[in-house]
Short mmCIF file of C-alpha atoms in Angstrom, two decimals:
data_model
loop_
_atom_site.label_atom_id
_atom_site.label_comp_id
_atom_site.label_asym_id
_atom_site.label_seq_id
_atom_site.Cartn_x
_atom_site.Cartn_y
_atom_site.Cartn_z
CA UNK A 1 46.13 58.31 43.59
CA UNK A 2 48.15 56.39 46.17
CA UNK A 3 50.90 55.77 43.62
CA UNK A 4 51.17 59.48 42.88
CA UNK A 5 51.45 60.28 46.57
CA UNK A 6 54.13 57.62 47.02
CA UNK A 7 56.08 58.93 44.05
CA UNK A 8 55.84 62.45 45.47
CA UNK A 9 57.09 61.28 48.83
CA UNK A 10 59.97 59.37 47.27
CA UNK A 11 60.87 62.39 45.22
CA UNK A 12 60.92 64.64 48.33
CA UNK A 13 62.90 61.99 50.19
CA UNK A 14 65.52 61.86 47.43
CA UNK A 15 65.65 65.65 47.41
CA UNK A 16 66.21 65.64 51.19
CA UNK A 17 68.94 63.04 50.80
CA UNK A 18 70.63 65.19 48.16
CA UNK A 19 70.37 68.27 50.37
CA UNK A 20 71.73 66.30 53.33
CA UNK A 21 74.70 65.11 51.25
CA UNK A 22 75.34 68.68 50.16
CA UNK A 23 75.23 69.83 53.77
CA UNK A 24 77.55 67.01 54.83
CA UNK A 25 79.98 67.88 52.03
CA UNK A 26 79.89 71.56 52.96
CA UNK A 27 80.45 70.74 56.65
CA UNK A 28 83.36 68.47 55.74
CA UNK A 29 84.89 71.21 53.60
CA UNK A 30 84.44 73.72 56.40
CA UNK A 31 86.02 71.31 58.86
CA UNK A 32 89.03 70.81 56.58
CA UNK A 33 89.35 74.56 56.11
CA UNK A 34 89.10 75.14 59.85
CA UNK A 35 91.77 72.51 60.56
CA UNK A 36 94.01 74.08 57.93
CA UNK A 37 93.53 77.51 59.50
CA UNK A 38 94.25 76.15 62.97
CA UNK A 39 97.42 74.48 61.68
CA UNK A 40 98.49 77.70 60.00
CA UNK A 41 97.79 79.72 63.17
CA UNK A 42 99.82 77.25 65.23
CA UNK A 43 102.71 77.59 62.81
CA UNK A 44 102.47 81.41 63.01
CA UNK A 45 102.32 81.22 66.81
CA UNK A 46 105.40 78.98 66.93
CA UNK A 47 107.25 81.32 64.57
CA UNK A 48 106.27 84.35 66.67
CA UNK A 49 107.32 82.62 69.88
CA UNK A 50 110.67 81.81 68.29
CA UNK A 51 111.10 85.43 67.12
CA UNK A 52 110.18 86.72 70.58
CA UNK A 53 112.82 84.45 72.08
CA UNK A 54 115.40 85.75 69.60
CA UNK A 55 114.43 89.36 70.36
CA UNK A 56 114.75 88.74 74.10
CA UNK A 57 118.22 87.27 73.63
CA UNK A 58 119.18 90.20 71.40
CA UNK A 59 117.83 92.65 73.98
CA UNK A 60 119.88 90.96 76.68
CA UNK A 61 123.00 91.21 74.50
CA UNK A 62 122.29 94.89 73.82
CA UNK A 63 121.84 95.58 77.53
CA UNK A 64 125.05 93.73 78.29
CA UNK A 65 126.88 95.69 75.58
CA UNK A 66 125.47 98.96 76.91
CA UNK A 67 126.77 98.14 80.39
CA UNK A 68 130.19 97.23 79.00
CA UNK A 69 130.42 100.40 76.91
CA UNK A 70 129.16 102.56 79.76
CA UNK A 71 131.82 101.11 82.04
CA UNK A 72 134.41 101.58 79.28
CA UNK A 73 133.38 105.21 78.97
CA UNK A 74 133.76 105.72 82.71
CA UNK A 75 137.17 104.10 82.60
CA UNK A 76 138.05 106.29 79.63
CA UNK A 77 137.14 109.36 81.67
CA UNK A 78 139.29 108.03 84.48
CA UNK A 79 142.16 107.49 82.07
CA UNK A 80 141.93 111.06 80.83
CA UNK A 81 141.91 112.32 84.39
CA UNK A 82 144.88 110.16 85.28
CA UNK A 83 146.80 111.74 82.41
CA UNK A 84 145.64 115.23 83.29
CA UNK A 85 146.80 115.05 86.92
CA UNK A 86 150.18 113.52 86.11
CA UNK A 87 151.74 116.91 86.77
CA UNK A 88 150.01 116.99 90.17
CA UNK A 89 151.93 113.84 91.06
CA UNK A 90 155.11 114.76 89.21
CA UNK A 91 155.68 118.08 90.99
CA UNK A 92 155.69 116.75 94.57
CA UNK A 93 157.81 113.78 93.49
CA UNK A 94 160.43 116.12 92.02
CA UNK A 95 160.42 118.15 95.24
CA UNK A 96 160.78 115.03 97.38
CA UNK A 97 163.71 113.81 95.28
CA UNK A 98 165.39 117.21 95.44
CA UNK A 99 165.12 117.59 99.20
CA UNK A 100 166.23 113.96 99.71
CA UNK A 101 169.45 114.68 97.74
CA UNK A 102 170.06 117.81 99.78
CA UNK A 103 169.74 115.81 102.98
CA UNK A 104 172.37 113.39 101.64
CA UNK A 105 174.85 116.20 100.96
CA UNK A 106 174.51 118.24 104.17
CA UNK A 107 175.43 117.70 107.80
CA UNK A 108 173.56 120.77 109.03
CA UNK A 109 170.92 119.52 111.47
CA UNK A 110 168.69 122.57 110.96
CA UNK A 111 168.72 122.14 107.18
CA UNK A 112 168.03 118.43 107.50
CA UNK A 113 165.02 119.16 109.70
CA UNK A 114 163.79 121.82 107.23
CA UNK A 115 164.19 119.51 104.25
CA UNK A 116 162.45 116.69 106.11
CA UNK A 117 159.50 119.01 106.82
CA UNK A 118 159.27 119.87 103.12
CA UNK A 119 159.36 116.17 102.21
CA UNK A 120 156.58 115.45 104.68
CA UNK A 121 154.36 118.23 103.27
CA UNK A 122 154.95 117.16 99.67
CA UNK A 123 154.22 113.53 100.61
CA UNK A 124 150.91 114.59 102.16
CA UNK A 125 150.09 116.55 99.01
CA UNK A 126 150.88 113.52 96.87
CA UNK A 127 148.81 111.27 99.10
CA UNK A 128 145.82 113.62 98.83
CA UNK A 129 145.97 113.64 95.03
CA UNK A 130 146.19 109.84 94.88
CA UNK A 131 143.28 109.39 97.28
CA UNK A 132 141.13 111.71 95.17
CA UNK A 133 142.07 109.85 92.03
CA UNK A 134 141.24 106.48 93.61
CA UNK A 135 137.93 107.87 94.86
CA UNK A 136 137.12 109.01 91.36
CA UNK A 137 137.60 105.50 90.00
CA UNK A 138 134.91 104.11 92.30
CA UNK A 139 132.11 102.37 90.38
CA UNK A 140 129.65 101.37 93.09
CA UNK A 141 126.18 102.63 94.00
CA UNK A 142 125.67 106.23 95.17
CA UNK A 143 127.23 106.97 98.53
CA UNK A 144 125.32 110.17 99.22
CA UNK A 145 126.35 112.74 101.78
CA UNK A 146 125.93 116.46 102.52
CA UNK A 147 128.46 118.42 100.48
CA UNK A 148 129.29 121.96 99.43
CA UNK A 149 128.83 122.27 95.67
CA UNK A 150 131.65 124.81 95.36
CA UNK A 151 134.03 122.32 96.97
CA UNK A 152 132.94 119.67 94.45
CA UNK A 153 133.64 122.09 91.60
CA UNK A 154 137.00 123.11 93.06
CA UNK A 155 138.19 119.54 93.51
CA UNK A 156 137.05 118.61 89.99
CA UNK A 157 138.81 121.60 88.44
CA UNK A 158 141.99 120.47 90.22
CA UNK A 159 141.87 117.35 88.08
CA UNK A 160 140.82 118.80 84.73
CA UNK A 161 142.44 122.25 84.59
CA UNK A 162 145.77 120.97 83.36
CA UNK A 163 144.09 118.53 80.98
CA UNK A 164 142.25 121.42 79.32
CA UNK A 165 145.56 122.86 78.19
CA UNK A 166 145.59 120.31 75.35
CA UNK A 167 142.65 122.19 73.84
CA UNK A 168 143.51 125.30 71.85
CA UNK A 169 143.04 128.58 73.74
CA UNK A 170 140.28 127.37 76.06
CA UNK A 171 139.95 129.97 78.83
CA UNK A 172 138.45 128.44 81.98
CA UNK A 173 136.60 130.71 84.43
CA UNK A 174 134.86 129.75 87.68
CA UNK A 175 131.88 131.84 88.84
CA UNK A 176 130.80 130.67 92.29
CA UNK A 177 127.77 131.77 94.24
CA UNK A 178 128.72 131.67 97.91
CA UNK A 179 126.69 130.53 100.93
CA UNK A 180 124.72 127.92 99.01
CA UNK A 181 122.87 125.17 100.91
CA UNK A 182 124.59 121.81 100.90
CA UNK A 183 123.57 119.17 98.37
CA UNK A 184 122.91 115.53 99.17
CA UNK A 185 124.80 113.57 96.52
CA UNK A 186 127.61 111.15 95.79
CA UNK A 187 130.60 113.42 95.16
CA UNK A 188 132.30 110.99 92.78
CA UNK A 189 129.19 110.63 90.61
CA UNK A 190 128.81 114.40 90.33
CA UNK A 191 132.49 114.79 89.48
CA UNK A 192 132.26 112.15 86.75
CA UNK A 193 129.20 113.85 85.24
CA UNK A 194 130.86 117.26 85.43
CA UNK A 195 134.07 116.04 83.78
CA UNK A 196 132.09 114.61 80.84
CA UNK A 197 130.20 117.87 80.34
CA UNK A 198 133.31 120.05 80.64
CA UNK A 199 135.26 117.92 78.16
CA UNK A 200 132.36 118.09 75.70
CA UNK A 201 132.30 121.87 76.07
CA UNK A 202 136.04 122.11 75.37
CA UNK A 203 135.73 119.87 72.31
CA UNK A 204 132.92 122.09 71.02
CA UNK A 205 135.40 124.99 70.72
CA UNK A 206 138.05 123.81 68.24
CA UNK A 207 139.30 127.39 67.89
CA UNK A 208 139.18 128.04 71.64
CA UNK A 209 137.06 130.42 73.66
CA UNK A 210 135.64 131.02 77.13
CA UNK A 211 134.52 128.03 79.17
CA UNK A 212 132.60 129.10 82.27
CA UNK A 213 131.71 126.84 85.19
CA UNK A 214 129.19 128.46 87.50
CA UNK A 215 127.21 127.55 90.61
CA UNK A 216 123.92 128.85 91.96
CA UNK A 217 120.47 127.98 93.17
CA UNK A 218 117.28 127.35 91.21
CA UNK A 219 114.09 127.27 93.27
CA UNK A 220 113.96 125.50 96.61
CA UNK A 221 114.92 122.00 95.49
CA UNK A 222 118.07 122.28 93.44
CA UNK A 223 121.56 123.73 93.39
CA UNK A 224 123.04 123.90 89.91
CA UNK A 225 126.46 123.60 88.34
CA UNK A 226 126.43 125.23 84.92
CA UNK A 227 128.95 124.70 82.12
CA UNK A 228 128.82 127.27 79.30
CA UNK A 229 130.83 127.46 76.10
CA UNK A 230 130.94 129.61 72.97
CA UNK A 231 131.35 126.64 70.69
CA UNK A 232 129.58 125.16 67.71
CA UNK A 233 126.29 124.73 69.51
CA UNK A 234 123.72 121.98 69.02
CA UNK A 235 121.05 121.86 66.35
CA UNK A 236 117.53 122.12 67.75
CA UNK A 237 116.43 118.73 66.41
CA UNK A 238 119.33 117.10 68.26
CA UNK A 239 118.66 118.61 71.70
CA UNK A 240 116.30 115.82 72.76
CA UNK A 241 118.64 113.11 71.45
CA UNK A 242 122.02 114.08 72.90
CA UNK A 243 121.35 112.22 76.15
CA UNK A 244 120.44 108.99 74.35
CA UNK A 245 123.07 106.22 74.45
CA UNK A 246 125.29 106.07 71.36
CA UNK A 247 123.98 109.33 69.88
CA UNK A 248 126.76 111.70 68.93
CA UNK A 249 127.25 114.63 66.57
CA UNK A 250 131.03 114.22 66.65
CA UNK A 251 132.92 112.88 63.62
CA UNK A 252 133.33 109.12 63.42
CA UNK A 253 136.01 107.88 65.79
CA UNK A 254 135.88 110.94 68.05
CA UNK A 255 133.08 109.96 70.39
CA UNK A 256 131.11 106.95 71.65
CA UNK A 257 127.89 108.85 72.33
CA UNK A 258 127.92 107.65 75.94
CA UNK A 259 129.36 110.62 77.84
CA UNK A 260 126.17 112.67 78.22
CA UNK A 261 124.05 109.53 78.63
CA UNK A 262 126.31 108.44 81.49
CA UNK A 263 126.16 111.91 83.03
CA UNK A 264 122.37 111.82 83.07
CA UNK A 265 122.34 108.34 84.62
CA UNK A 266 124.77 109.40 87.35
CA UNK A 267 122.72 112.49 88.21
CA UNK A 268 119.40 110.64 88.16
CA UNK A 269 120.89 108.05 90.53
CA UNK A 270 121.35 110.95 92.95
CA UNK A 271 117.83 112.40 92.41
CA UNK A 272 119.28 115.09 90.18
CA UNK A 273 118.95 115.86 86.50
CA UNK A 274 120.65 117.63 83.61
CA UNK A 275 119.35 120.35 81.29
CA UNK A 276 120.73 122.00 78.16
CA UNK A 277 120.10 125.16 76.16
CA UNK A 278 121.93 125.79 72.93
CA UNK A 279 121.99 127.96 69.84
CA UNK A 280 123.66 126.60 66.74
CA UNK A 281 126.87 128.49 66.07
CA UNK A 282 126.74 130.43 69.35
CA UNK A 283 127.34 127.89 72.09
CA UNK A 284 125.66 125.78 74.75
CA UNK A 285 124.95 125.78 78.47
CA UNK A 286 124.50 122.57 80.45
CA UNK A 287 123.11 122.67 83.97
CA UNK A 288 123.64 119.85 86.44
CA UNK A 289 120.80 120.09 88.97
CA UNK A 290 121.63 118.62 92.37
CA UNK A 291 119.09 118.12 95.17
CA UNK A 292 119.32 120.40 98.19
CA UNK A 293 119.93 118.31 101.31
CA UNK A 294 116.58 119.05 102.93
CA UNK A 295 114.67 118.40 99.70
CA UNK A 296 116.49 115.12 99.11
CA UNK A 297 115.53 113.89 102.59
CA UNK A 298 111.83 114.49 101.84
CA UNK A 299 111.89 112.39 98.66
#
């Protein structure tokens, strides 16, 4: 009887040892699997960290490129304006040269005084044009002041009117609403935005047509400058994309896709904004919304 009990105990003991070995083996396998998983996760983490670093560097390069291209676009606009106002500089220079030659060939004191007066006036005119051009090239932060929107439009048209003659049969019309409240903006920024929009409107009419710049008031907060054309129009699915950097519907080589993006940035820097309505094949209207002086002060 005792022997049977001992044998039974030994048997159970061996069974327990076998079970314990199985458990130890299973635990060891689990430990190896866990270590392998941890190693794999560490490798994935290192790879992800490396990719994130690469993406950050790429993002920095893209931002840097965007700034370079944006500046290039602003300089391009300046270059176009410089070409367009060449006649504004040329005319007074021709007058100055002509009156100077007349002074050389006359001894009449009255005529000399008259010619000198003409030279002085033409020099002042030339100086004014150059100052406006230099102001337009300014690239710094908004220098906001209270301004009449119709004066902004008038001074901008002075620069671009002659330049528009290179477009076929574009007929520019100005429709001003008088007695508007003053806006609180950086004049140069608004002019740069307006030039971009006007040039886009002219380019949208390859066969020519009416180009209308208007001013008016919308609500209590904004004065608007509108630019309307009867050009090709913009497809509906593109309306939300045209202000994105590098997006353009122009043929390759005819646009950087930065003009409207820059215009929006310039207006937003002055607490303004830009809107567009368009019908494909019928034309577009852009509205530059500028903050009324009193509204801008409350922001």
